[in-house]
Coordinates of C-alpha atoms and ligand atoms in Angstrom, one line a residue:
X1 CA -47.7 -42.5 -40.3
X2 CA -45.7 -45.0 -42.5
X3 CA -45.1 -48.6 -41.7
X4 CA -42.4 -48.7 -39.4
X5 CA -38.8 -50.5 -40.5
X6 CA -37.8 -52.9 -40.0
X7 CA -35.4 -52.8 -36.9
X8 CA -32.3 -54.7 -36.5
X9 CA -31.5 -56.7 -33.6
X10 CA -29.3 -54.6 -31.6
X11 CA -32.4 -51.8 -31.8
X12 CA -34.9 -54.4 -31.2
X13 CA -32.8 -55.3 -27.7
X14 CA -32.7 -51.6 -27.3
X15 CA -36.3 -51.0 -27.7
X16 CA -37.3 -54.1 -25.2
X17 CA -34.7 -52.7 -22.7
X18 CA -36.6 -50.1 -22.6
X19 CA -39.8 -51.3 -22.2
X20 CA -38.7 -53.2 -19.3
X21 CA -37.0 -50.3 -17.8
X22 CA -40.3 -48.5 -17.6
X23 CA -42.4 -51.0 -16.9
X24 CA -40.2 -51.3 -13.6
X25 CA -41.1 -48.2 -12.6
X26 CA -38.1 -46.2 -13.9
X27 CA -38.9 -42.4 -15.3
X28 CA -35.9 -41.1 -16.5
X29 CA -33.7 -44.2 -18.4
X30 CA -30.6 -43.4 -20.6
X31 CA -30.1 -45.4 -23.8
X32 CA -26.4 -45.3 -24.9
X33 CA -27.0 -45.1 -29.0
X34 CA -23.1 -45.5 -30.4
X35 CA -22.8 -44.0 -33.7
X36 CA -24.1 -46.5 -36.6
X37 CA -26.7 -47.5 -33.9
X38 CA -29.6 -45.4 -35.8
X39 CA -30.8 -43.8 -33.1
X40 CA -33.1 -41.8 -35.3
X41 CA -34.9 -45.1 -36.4
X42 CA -35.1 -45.9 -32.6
X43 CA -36.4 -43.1 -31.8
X44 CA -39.1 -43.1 -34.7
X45 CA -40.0 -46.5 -33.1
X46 CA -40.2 -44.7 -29.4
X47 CA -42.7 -42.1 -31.2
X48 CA -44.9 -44.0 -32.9
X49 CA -45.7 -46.4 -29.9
X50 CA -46.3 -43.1 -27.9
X51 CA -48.3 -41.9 -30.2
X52 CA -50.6 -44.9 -31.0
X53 CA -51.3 -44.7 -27.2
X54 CA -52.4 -41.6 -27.7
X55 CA -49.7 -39.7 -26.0
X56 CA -47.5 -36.4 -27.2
X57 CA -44.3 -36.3 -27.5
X58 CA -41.0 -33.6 -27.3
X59 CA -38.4 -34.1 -28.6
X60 CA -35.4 -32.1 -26.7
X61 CA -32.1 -31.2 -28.4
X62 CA -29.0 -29.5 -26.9
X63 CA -29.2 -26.7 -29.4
X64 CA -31.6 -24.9 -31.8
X65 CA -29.0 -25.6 -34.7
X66 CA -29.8 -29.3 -34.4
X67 CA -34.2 -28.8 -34.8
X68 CA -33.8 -28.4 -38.2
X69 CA -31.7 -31.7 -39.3
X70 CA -33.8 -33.5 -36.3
X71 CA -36.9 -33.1 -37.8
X72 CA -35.7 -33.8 -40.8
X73 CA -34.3 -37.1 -40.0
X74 CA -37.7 -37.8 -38.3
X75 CA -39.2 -37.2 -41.3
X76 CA -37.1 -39.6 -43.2
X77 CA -38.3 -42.4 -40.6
X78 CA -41.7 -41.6 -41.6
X79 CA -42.5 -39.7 -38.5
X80 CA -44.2 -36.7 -40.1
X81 CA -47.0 -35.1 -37.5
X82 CA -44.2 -33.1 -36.5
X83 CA -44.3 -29.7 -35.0
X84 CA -41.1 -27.2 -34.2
X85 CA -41.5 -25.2 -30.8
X86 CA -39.4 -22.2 -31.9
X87 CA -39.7 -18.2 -32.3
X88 CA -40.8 -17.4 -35.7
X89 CA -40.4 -21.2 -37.4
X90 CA -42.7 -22.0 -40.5
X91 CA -43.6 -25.7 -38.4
X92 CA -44.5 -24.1 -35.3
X93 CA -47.9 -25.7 -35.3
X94 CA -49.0 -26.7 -31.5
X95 CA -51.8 -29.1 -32.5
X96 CA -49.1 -32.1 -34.0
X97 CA -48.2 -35.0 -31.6
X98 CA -44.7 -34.7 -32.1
X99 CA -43.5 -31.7 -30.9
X100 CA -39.3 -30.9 -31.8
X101 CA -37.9 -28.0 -29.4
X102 CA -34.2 -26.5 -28.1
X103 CA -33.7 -26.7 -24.7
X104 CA -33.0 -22.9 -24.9
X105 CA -36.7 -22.2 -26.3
X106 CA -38.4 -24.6 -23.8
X107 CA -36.6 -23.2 -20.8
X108 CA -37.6 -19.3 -22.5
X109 CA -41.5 -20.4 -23.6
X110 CA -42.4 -23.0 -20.8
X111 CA -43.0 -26.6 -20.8
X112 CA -44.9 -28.3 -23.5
X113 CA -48.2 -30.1 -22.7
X114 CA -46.5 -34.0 -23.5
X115 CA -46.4 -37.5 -22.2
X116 CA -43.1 -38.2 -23.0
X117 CA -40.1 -36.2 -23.2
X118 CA -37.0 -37.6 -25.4
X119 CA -33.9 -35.8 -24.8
X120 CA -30.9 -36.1 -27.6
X121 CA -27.4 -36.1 -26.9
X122 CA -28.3 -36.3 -23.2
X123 CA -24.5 -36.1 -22.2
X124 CA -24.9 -32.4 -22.9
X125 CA -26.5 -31.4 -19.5
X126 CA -28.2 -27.8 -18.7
X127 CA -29.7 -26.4 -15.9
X128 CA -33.2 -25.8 -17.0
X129 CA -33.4 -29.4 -18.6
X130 CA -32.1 -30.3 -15.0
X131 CA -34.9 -28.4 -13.7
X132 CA -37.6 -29.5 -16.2
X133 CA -36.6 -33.0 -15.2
X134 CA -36.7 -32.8 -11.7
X135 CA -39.6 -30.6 -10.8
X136 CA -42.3 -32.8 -9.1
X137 CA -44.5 -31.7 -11.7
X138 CA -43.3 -33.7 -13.6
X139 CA -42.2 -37.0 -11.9
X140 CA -44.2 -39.4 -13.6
X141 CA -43.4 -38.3 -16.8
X142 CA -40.8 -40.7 -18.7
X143 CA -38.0 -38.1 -20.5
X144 CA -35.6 -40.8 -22.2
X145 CA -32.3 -39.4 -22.5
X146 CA -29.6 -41.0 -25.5
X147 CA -26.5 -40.6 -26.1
X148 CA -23.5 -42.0 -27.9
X149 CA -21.0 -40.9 -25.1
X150 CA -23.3 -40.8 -21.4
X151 CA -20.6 -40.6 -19.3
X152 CA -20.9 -37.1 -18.1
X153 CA -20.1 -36.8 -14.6
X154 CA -23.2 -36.8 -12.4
X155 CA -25.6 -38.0 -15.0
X156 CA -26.6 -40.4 -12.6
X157 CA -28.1 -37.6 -10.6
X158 CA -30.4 -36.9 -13.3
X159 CA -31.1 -40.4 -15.4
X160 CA -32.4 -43.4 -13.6
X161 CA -31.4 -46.5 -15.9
X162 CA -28.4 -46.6 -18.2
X163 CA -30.0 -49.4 -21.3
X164 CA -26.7 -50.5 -23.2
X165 CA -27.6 -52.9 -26.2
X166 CA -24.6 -52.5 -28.1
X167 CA -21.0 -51.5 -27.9
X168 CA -19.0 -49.9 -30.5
X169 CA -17.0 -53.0 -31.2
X170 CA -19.7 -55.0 -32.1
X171 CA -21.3 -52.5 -34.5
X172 CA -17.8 -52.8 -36.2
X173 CA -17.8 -56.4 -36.3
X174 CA -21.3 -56.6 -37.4
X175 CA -20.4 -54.5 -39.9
X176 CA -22.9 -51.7 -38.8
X177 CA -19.4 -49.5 -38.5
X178 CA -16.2 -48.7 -40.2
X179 CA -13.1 -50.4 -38.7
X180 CA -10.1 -48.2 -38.2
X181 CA -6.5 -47.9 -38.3
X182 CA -4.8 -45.3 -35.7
X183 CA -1.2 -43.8 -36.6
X184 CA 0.6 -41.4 -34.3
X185 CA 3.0 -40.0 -36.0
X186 CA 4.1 -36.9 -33.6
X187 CA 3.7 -36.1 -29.8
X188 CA 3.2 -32.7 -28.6
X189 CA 4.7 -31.5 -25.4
X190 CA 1.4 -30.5 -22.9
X191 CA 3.8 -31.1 -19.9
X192 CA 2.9 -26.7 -19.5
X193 CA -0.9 -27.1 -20.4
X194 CA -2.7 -26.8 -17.2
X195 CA -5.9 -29.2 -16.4
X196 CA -9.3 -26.6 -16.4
X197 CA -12.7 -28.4 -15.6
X198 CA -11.3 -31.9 -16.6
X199 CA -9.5 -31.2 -19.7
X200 CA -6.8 -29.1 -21.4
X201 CA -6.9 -25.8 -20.4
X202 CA -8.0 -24.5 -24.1
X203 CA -6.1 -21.1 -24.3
X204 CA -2.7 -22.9 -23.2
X205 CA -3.3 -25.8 -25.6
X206 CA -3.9 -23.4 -28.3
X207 CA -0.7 -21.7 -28.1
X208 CA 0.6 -25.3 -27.7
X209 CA -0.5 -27.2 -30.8
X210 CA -0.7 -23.8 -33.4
X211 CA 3.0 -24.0 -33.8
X212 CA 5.1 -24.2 -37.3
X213 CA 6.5 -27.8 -37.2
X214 CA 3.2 -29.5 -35.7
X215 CA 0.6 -27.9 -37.8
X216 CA 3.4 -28.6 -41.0
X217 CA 3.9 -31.9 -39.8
X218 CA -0.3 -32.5 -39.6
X219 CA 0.1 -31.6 -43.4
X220 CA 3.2 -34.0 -44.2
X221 CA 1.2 -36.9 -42.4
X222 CA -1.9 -36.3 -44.1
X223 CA -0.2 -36.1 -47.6
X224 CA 1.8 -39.6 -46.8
X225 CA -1.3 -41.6 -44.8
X226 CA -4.2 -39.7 -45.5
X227 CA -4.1 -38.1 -49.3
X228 CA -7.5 -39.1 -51.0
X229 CA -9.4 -39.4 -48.3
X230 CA -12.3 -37.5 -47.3
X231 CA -10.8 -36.2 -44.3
X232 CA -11.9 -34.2 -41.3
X233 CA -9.5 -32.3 -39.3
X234 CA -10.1 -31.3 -35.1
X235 CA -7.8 -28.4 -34.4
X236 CA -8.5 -26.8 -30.5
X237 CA -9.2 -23.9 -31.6
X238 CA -9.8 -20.9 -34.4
X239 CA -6.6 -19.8 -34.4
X240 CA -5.6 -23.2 -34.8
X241 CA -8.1 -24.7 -37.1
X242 CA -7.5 -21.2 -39.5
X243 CA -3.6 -21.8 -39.0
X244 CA -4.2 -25.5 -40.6
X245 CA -6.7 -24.9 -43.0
X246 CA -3.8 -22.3 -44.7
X247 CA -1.1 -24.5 -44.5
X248 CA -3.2 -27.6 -46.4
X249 CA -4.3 -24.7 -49.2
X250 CA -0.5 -24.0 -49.3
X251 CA 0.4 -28.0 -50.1
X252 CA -3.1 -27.2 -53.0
X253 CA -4.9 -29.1 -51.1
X254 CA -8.8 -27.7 -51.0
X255 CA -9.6 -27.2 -47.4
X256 CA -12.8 -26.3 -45.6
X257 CA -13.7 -24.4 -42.2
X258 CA -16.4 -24.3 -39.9
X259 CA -16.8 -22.9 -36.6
X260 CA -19.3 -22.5 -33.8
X261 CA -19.8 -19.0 -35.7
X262 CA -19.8 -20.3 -38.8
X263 CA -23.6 -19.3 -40.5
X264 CA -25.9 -22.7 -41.6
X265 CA -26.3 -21.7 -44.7
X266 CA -22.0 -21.1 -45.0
X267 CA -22.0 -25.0 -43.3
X268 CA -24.0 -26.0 -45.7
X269 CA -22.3 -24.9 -48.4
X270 CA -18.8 -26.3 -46.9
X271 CA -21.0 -30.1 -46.2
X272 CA -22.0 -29.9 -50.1
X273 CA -18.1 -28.8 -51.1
X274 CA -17.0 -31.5 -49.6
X275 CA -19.6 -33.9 -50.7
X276 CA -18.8 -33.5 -54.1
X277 CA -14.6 -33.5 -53.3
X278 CA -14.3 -30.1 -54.1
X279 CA -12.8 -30.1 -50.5
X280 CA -10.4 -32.9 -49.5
X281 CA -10.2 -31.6 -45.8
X282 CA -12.6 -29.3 -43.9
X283 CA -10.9 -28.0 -40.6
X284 CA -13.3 -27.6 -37.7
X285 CA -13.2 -26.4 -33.9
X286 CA -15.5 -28.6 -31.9
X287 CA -18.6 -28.2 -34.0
X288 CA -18.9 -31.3 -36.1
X289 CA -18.5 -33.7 -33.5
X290 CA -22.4 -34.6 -33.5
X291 CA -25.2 -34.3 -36.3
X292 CA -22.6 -35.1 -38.9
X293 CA -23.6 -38.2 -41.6
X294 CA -20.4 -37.3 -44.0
X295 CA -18.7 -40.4 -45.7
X296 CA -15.8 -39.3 -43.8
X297 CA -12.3 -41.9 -44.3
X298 CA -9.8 -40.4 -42.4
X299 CA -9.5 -37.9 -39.2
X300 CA -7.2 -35.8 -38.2
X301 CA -6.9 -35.3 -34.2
X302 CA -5.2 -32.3 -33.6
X303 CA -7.1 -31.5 -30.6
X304 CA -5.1 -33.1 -27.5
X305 CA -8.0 -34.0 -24.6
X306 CA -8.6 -35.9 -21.6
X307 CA -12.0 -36.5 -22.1
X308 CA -13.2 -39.5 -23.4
X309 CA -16.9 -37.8 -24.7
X310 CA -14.9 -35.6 -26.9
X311 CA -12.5 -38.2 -28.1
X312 CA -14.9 -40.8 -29.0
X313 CA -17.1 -38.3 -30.4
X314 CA -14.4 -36.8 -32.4
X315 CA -13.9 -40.2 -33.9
X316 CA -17.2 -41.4 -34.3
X317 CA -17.3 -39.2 -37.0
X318 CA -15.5 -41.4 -39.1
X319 CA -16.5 -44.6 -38.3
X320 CA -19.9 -44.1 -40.4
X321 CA -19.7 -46.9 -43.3
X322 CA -20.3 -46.1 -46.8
X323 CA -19.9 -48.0 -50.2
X324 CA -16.5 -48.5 -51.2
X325 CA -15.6 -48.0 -47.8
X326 CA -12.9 -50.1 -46.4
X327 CA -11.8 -48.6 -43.6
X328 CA -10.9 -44.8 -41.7
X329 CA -7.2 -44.3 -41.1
X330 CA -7.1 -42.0 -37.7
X331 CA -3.9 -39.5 -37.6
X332 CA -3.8 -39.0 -33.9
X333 CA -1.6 -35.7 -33.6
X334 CA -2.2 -35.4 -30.0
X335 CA -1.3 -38.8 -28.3
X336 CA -5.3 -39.2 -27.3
X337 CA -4.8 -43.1 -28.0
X338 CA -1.5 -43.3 -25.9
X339 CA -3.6 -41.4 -23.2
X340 CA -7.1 -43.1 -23.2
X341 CA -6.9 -46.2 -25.5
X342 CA -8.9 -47.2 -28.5
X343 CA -12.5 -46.0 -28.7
X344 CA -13.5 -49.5 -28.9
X345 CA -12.0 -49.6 -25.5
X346 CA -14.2 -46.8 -23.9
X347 CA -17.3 -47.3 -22.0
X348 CA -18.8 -47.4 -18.7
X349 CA -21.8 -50.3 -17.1
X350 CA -22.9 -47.0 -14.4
X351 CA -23.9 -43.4 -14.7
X352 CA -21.5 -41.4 -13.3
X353 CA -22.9 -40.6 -10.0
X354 CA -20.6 -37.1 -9.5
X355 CA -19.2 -38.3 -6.3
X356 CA -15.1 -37.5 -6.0
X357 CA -13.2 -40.3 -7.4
X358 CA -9.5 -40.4 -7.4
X359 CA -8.3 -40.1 -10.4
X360 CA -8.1 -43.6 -11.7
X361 CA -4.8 -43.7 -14.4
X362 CA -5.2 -46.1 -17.1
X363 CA -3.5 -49.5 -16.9
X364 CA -0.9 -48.7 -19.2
X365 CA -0.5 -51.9 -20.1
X366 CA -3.6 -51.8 -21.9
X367 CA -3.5 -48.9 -23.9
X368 CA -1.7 -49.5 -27.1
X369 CA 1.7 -48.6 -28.4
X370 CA 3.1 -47.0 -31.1
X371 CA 5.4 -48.8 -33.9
X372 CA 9.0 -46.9 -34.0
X373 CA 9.1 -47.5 -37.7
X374 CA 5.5 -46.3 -39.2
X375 CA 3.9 -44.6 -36.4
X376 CA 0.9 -47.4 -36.3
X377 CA -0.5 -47.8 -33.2
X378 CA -0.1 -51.6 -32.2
X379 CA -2.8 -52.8 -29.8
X380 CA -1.9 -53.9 -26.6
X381 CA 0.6 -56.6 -26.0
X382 CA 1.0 -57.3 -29.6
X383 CA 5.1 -56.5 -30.5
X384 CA 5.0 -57.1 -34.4
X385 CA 3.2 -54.4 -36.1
X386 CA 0.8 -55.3 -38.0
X387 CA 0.7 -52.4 -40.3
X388 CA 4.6 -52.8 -41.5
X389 CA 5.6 -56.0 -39.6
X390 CA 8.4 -54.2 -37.7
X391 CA 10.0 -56.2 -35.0
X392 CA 10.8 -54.1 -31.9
X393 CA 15.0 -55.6 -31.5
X394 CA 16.1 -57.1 -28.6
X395 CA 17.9 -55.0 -26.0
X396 CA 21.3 -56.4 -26.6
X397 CA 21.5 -55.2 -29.8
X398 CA 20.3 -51.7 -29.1
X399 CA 23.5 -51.5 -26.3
X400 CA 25.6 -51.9 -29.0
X401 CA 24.5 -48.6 -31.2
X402 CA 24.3 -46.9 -27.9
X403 CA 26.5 -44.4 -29.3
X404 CA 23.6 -43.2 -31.9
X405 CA 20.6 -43.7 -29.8
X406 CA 20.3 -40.1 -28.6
X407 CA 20.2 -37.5 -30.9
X408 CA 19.2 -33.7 -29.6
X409 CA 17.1 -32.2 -32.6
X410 CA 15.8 -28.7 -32.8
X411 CA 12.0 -28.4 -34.0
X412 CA 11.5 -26.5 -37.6
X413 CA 9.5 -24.2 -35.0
X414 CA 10.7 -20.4 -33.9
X415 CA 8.7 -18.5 -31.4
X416 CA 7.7 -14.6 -32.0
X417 CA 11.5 -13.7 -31.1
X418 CA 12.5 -16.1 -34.1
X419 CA 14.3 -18.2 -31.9
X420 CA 14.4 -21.7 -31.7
X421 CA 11.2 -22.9 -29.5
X422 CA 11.3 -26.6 -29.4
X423 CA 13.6 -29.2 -28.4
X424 CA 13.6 -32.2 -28.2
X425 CA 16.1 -35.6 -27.8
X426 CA 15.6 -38.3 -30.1
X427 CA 15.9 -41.9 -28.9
X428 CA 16.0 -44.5 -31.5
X429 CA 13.2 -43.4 -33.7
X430 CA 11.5 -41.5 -31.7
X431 CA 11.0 -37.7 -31.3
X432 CA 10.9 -37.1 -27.5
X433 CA 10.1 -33.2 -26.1
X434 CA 12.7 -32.8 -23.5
X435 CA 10.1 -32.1 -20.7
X436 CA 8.6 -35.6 -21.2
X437 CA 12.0 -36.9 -21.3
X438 CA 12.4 -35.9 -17.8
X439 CA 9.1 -37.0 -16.9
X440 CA 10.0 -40.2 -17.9
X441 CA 13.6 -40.2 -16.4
X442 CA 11.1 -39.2 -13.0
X443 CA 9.4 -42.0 -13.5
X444 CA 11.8 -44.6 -14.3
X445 CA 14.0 -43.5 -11.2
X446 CA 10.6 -44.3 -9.1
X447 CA 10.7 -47.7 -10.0
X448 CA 14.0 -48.1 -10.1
X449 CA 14.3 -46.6 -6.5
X450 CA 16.7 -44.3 -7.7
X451 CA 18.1 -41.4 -5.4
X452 CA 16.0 -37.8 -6.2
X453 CA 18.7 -36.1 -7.8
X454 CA 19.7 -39.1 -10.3
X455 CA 17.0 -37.8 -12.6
X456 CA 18.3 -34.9 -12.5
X457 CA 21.6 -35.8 -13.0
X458 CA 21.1 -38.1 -15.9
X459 CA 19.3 -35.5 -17.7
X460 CA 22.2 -33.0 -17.3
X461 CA 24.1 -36.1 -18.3
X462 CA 22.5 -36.0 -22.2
X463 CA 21.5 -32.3 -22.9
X464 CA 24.3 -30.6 -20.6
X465 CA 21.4 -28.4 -18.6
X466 CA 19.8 -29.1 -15.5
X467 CA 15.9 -29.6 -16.0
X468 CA 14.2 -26.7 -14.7
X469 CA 13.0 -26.6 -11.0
X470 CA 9.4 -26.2 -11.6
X471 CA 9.6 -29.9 -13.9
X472 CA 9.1 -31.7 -10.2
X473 CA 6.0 -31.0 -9.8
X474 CA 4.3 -32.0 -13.6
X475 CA 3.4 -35.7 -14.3
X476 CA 5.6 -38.7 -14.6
X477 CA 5.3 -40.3 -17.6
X478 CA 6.2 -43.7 -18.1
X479 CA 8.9 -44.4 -20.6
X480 CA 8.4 -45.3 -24.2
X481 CA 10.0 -48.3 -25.8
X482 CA 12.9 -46.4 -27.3
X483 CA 13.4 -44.6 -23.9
X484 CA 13.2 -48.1 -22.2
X485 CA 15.9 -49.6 -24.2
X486 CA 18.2 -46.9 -24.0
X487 CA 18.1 -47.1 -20.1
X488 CA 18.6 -50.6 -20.2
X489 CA 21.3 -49.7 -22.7
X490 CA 22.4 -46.8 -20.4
X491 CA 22.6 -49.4 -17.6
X492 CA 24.6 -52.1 -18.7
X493 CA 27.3 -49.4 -20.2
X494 CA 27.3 -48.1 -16.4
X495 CA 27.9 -51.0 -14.9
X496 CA 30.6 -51.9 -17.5
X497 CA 32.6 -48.6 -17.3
X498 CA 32.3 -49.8 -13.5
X499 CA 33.0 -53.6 -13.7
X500 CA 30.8 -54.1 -11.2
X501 CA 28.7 -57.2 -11.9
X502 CA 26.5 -56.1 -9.2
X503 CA 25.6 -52.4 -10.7
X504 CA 24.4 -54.3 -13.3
X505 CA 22.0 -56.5 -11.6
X506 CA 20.9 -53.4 -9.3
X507 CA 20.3 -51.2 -13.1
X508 CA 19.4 -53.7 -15.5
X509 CA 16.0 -54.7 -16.1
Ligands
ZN1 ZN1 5.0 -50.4 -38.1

């Protein structure tokens, strides 16, 4: 075996963590590995020490697509005594130390005869590695799980010790990772997408986000933020991702796919493409969200979630730094900022422990906002953006233009039928679906302690229908800038159209 590298210091915490974890008599510690972390390099260190002890070692990952690129990047670390458990594979050689296997293979073949079991992306959970990891067989057997994202729910079931030597934010600052910038430049309605197993029900959010005007506007963004990047798109599903792919080779701009079906050979042949910038944009469903080491500058989130694995994973893909490298530019399509803040912001001290929380909504105050003028996302509580230096205008003088505040536009989109599918109200600058537009109006008569029918009424007011019945029982959603001025607005021209000094204190502010 080579020398070992030299580690830097947020791996050399990492490793002593570790060590001190065990040495306490924990079996089954988790090490949260961000992206830029180098958890291969980690884990080279983890084997060797193993190894010099005189133990054997398997290395678990979540699929046999990732054995190949996993002993490879062992390999590059100098970790070379490596053997593959796997039907029919040119490395299967039982006799090495280090032994790499799928979790499929090892719950078909039987356990391996190791010391130490290393499990990679341990957020992905299975059964049989749930079984493997709890039969008293094997109690006093250290697996160390890492992950980038451990926040599955009841992990804590299954890992011991969480070990977090780094976050995110400091990798960026220490230069270890990319910074970013986030835009949001549109807002699709999900007020109909149902909630299945924690996230976006993916059949509804399909038909959802595969329409005309969003995947067209994906394509204008791109060409105005993103053009010249190396750019990866998430679309939420194949329908979607093939529907985007088209639209980018109608603008000429070279675009790869990949799917979960998608042959490694054809993957590889998309990864070199797009090496060399023969692809600009390669449009994937899911699939490149771990085991990816592309200099990627720009992403494309097309794929709405709740969950804050996917997301950060998702991103994490272009937070890698390269040369020449200055920063990624994030095109958040589906409002996963608005919803669950910067990635930077993401993270958790515990392993989830699967007991029934209610759901906890984020403090809204501390999820950032987006500029009416360029779409950046301002972080919170800061009100001049920093990307154009737009000033949000005081209230007064939004009153004034009341008159051209709300604007009903009609989406570029037609259903099957070739009528007009989307609507929406525009307020100020912004594009607002008319089901959020009630949610909000819900919302804002909450705090307002409004009667239940003002809502209602005020949305008949503007759009001359009555929101449908079945609206009352979605979400609130709390109003946007441009929707808070305009009530303001809307308030003050109520009270004056009544006189009454006192409407106006009860409405305003
Ligand atoms: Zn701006």
């Amino acid at each position: 075996m080579s020398d070992p590298r030299e580690l830097y210091p947020h791996q050399t915490i990492a490793l002593d963590l570790l060590r001190q974890s065990l040495a306490s008599g924990k079996k089954r510690p988790l090490v949260q590995a961000p992206t830029g972390f180098g958890k291969t390099v980690l884990c080279g260190q983890i084997i060797r020490r193993a190894i010099a002890k005189g133990n054997r070692v398997c290395m678990l990952v979540p699929a046999i697509s990732l054995v190949d690129q996993t002993v490879e990047s062992l390999y590059r670390d100098g970790v070379t005594d490596v053997g593959v458990i796997q039907a029919d594979h040119q490395m299967t050689d039982w006799s090495k130390p280090v032994q790499v296997a799928s979790i499929q293979t090892i719950a078909r073949r039987g356990y391996p005869d190791v010391q130490l079991v290393l499990v990679d992306e341990a957020h992905r959970v299975f059964q049989a590695q749930k079984k493997w990891m709890t039969d008293p067989a094997w109690a006093k057997v250290p697996f160390v799980g890492l992950s980038a994202t451990p926040w599955t729910k009841g992990l804590g079931k299954i890992y011991d010790d969480l070990i977090i030597a780094t976050t995110t934010q400091d990798l960026i600052d220490q230069h270890f990772l990319s910074p970013f910038r986030v835009f949001a430049p549109s807002h699709p309605d999900l007020s109909g997408v149902k909630i299945t197993a924690g996230d976006y029900n993916e059949v509804q959010l399909g038909d959802t986000m595969n329409k005309a005007a969003l995947v067209a506007d994906v394509v204008e963004t791109w060409l105005r933020l993103g053009d010249g990047r190396p750019t990866l798109c998430f679309a939420v599903d194949r329908a979607h991702a093939k529907h985007l792919q088209e639209r980018f080779e109608l603008s000429d701009i070279p675009t790869g796919y990949i799917d979960c079906f998608t042959e490694v050979s054809d993957r590889n042949i998309v990864r070199d493409k797009f090496k060399r910038g023969e692809y600009k944009v390669v449009v994937n469903v899911g699939t490149l969200t771990t085991g990816v080491d592309w200099d990627v500058r720009c992403i494309i989130l097309a794929r709405p979630t709740q969950s804050e694995i996917l997301f950060v994973q998702m991103v994490g893909r272009g937070l890698r730094n390269a040369i020449g490298k200055t920063d990624c530019i994030l095109l958040d399509h589906a409002d996963n900022h608005t919803r669950l803040g910067y990635v930077t912001d993401i993270g958790h001290d515990h392993l989830d422990m699967g007991e029934k929380t209610t759901a906890k909504s984020k403090n809204k105050e501390a999820l950032p906002k987006e500029c009416p003028k360029c779409t950046f996302l301002r972080p919170p509580r800061v009100s001049i953006c920093p990307a154009c230096g737009h000033k949000p205008e005081p209230h007064s003088a939004v009153a004034e233009e009341d008159g051209k505040l709300v604007e009903i536009t009609r989406g570029k989109g037609k259903n099957k039928n070739g009528s007009i599918s989307e609507t929406h109200i525009r307020i100020g600058g912004e594009q607002i679906p008319l089901p959020n537009f009630y949610q909000m109006l819900r919302y804002h008569a909450q705090r307002k302690g409004w009667s239940s029918k003002q809502p209602a009424c005020a949305y008949k007011e503007v759009t001359g229908k009555w929101p449908p019945f079945v609206w009352n029982d979605r979400c609130m959603i709390e109003e946007s800038p441009a929707m808070s001025s305009w009530l303001k607005s809307r308030a003050i021209r109520y009270a004056k159209s009544t006189g009454s000094k006192k409407q106006q204190a009860a409405n305003h502010g």
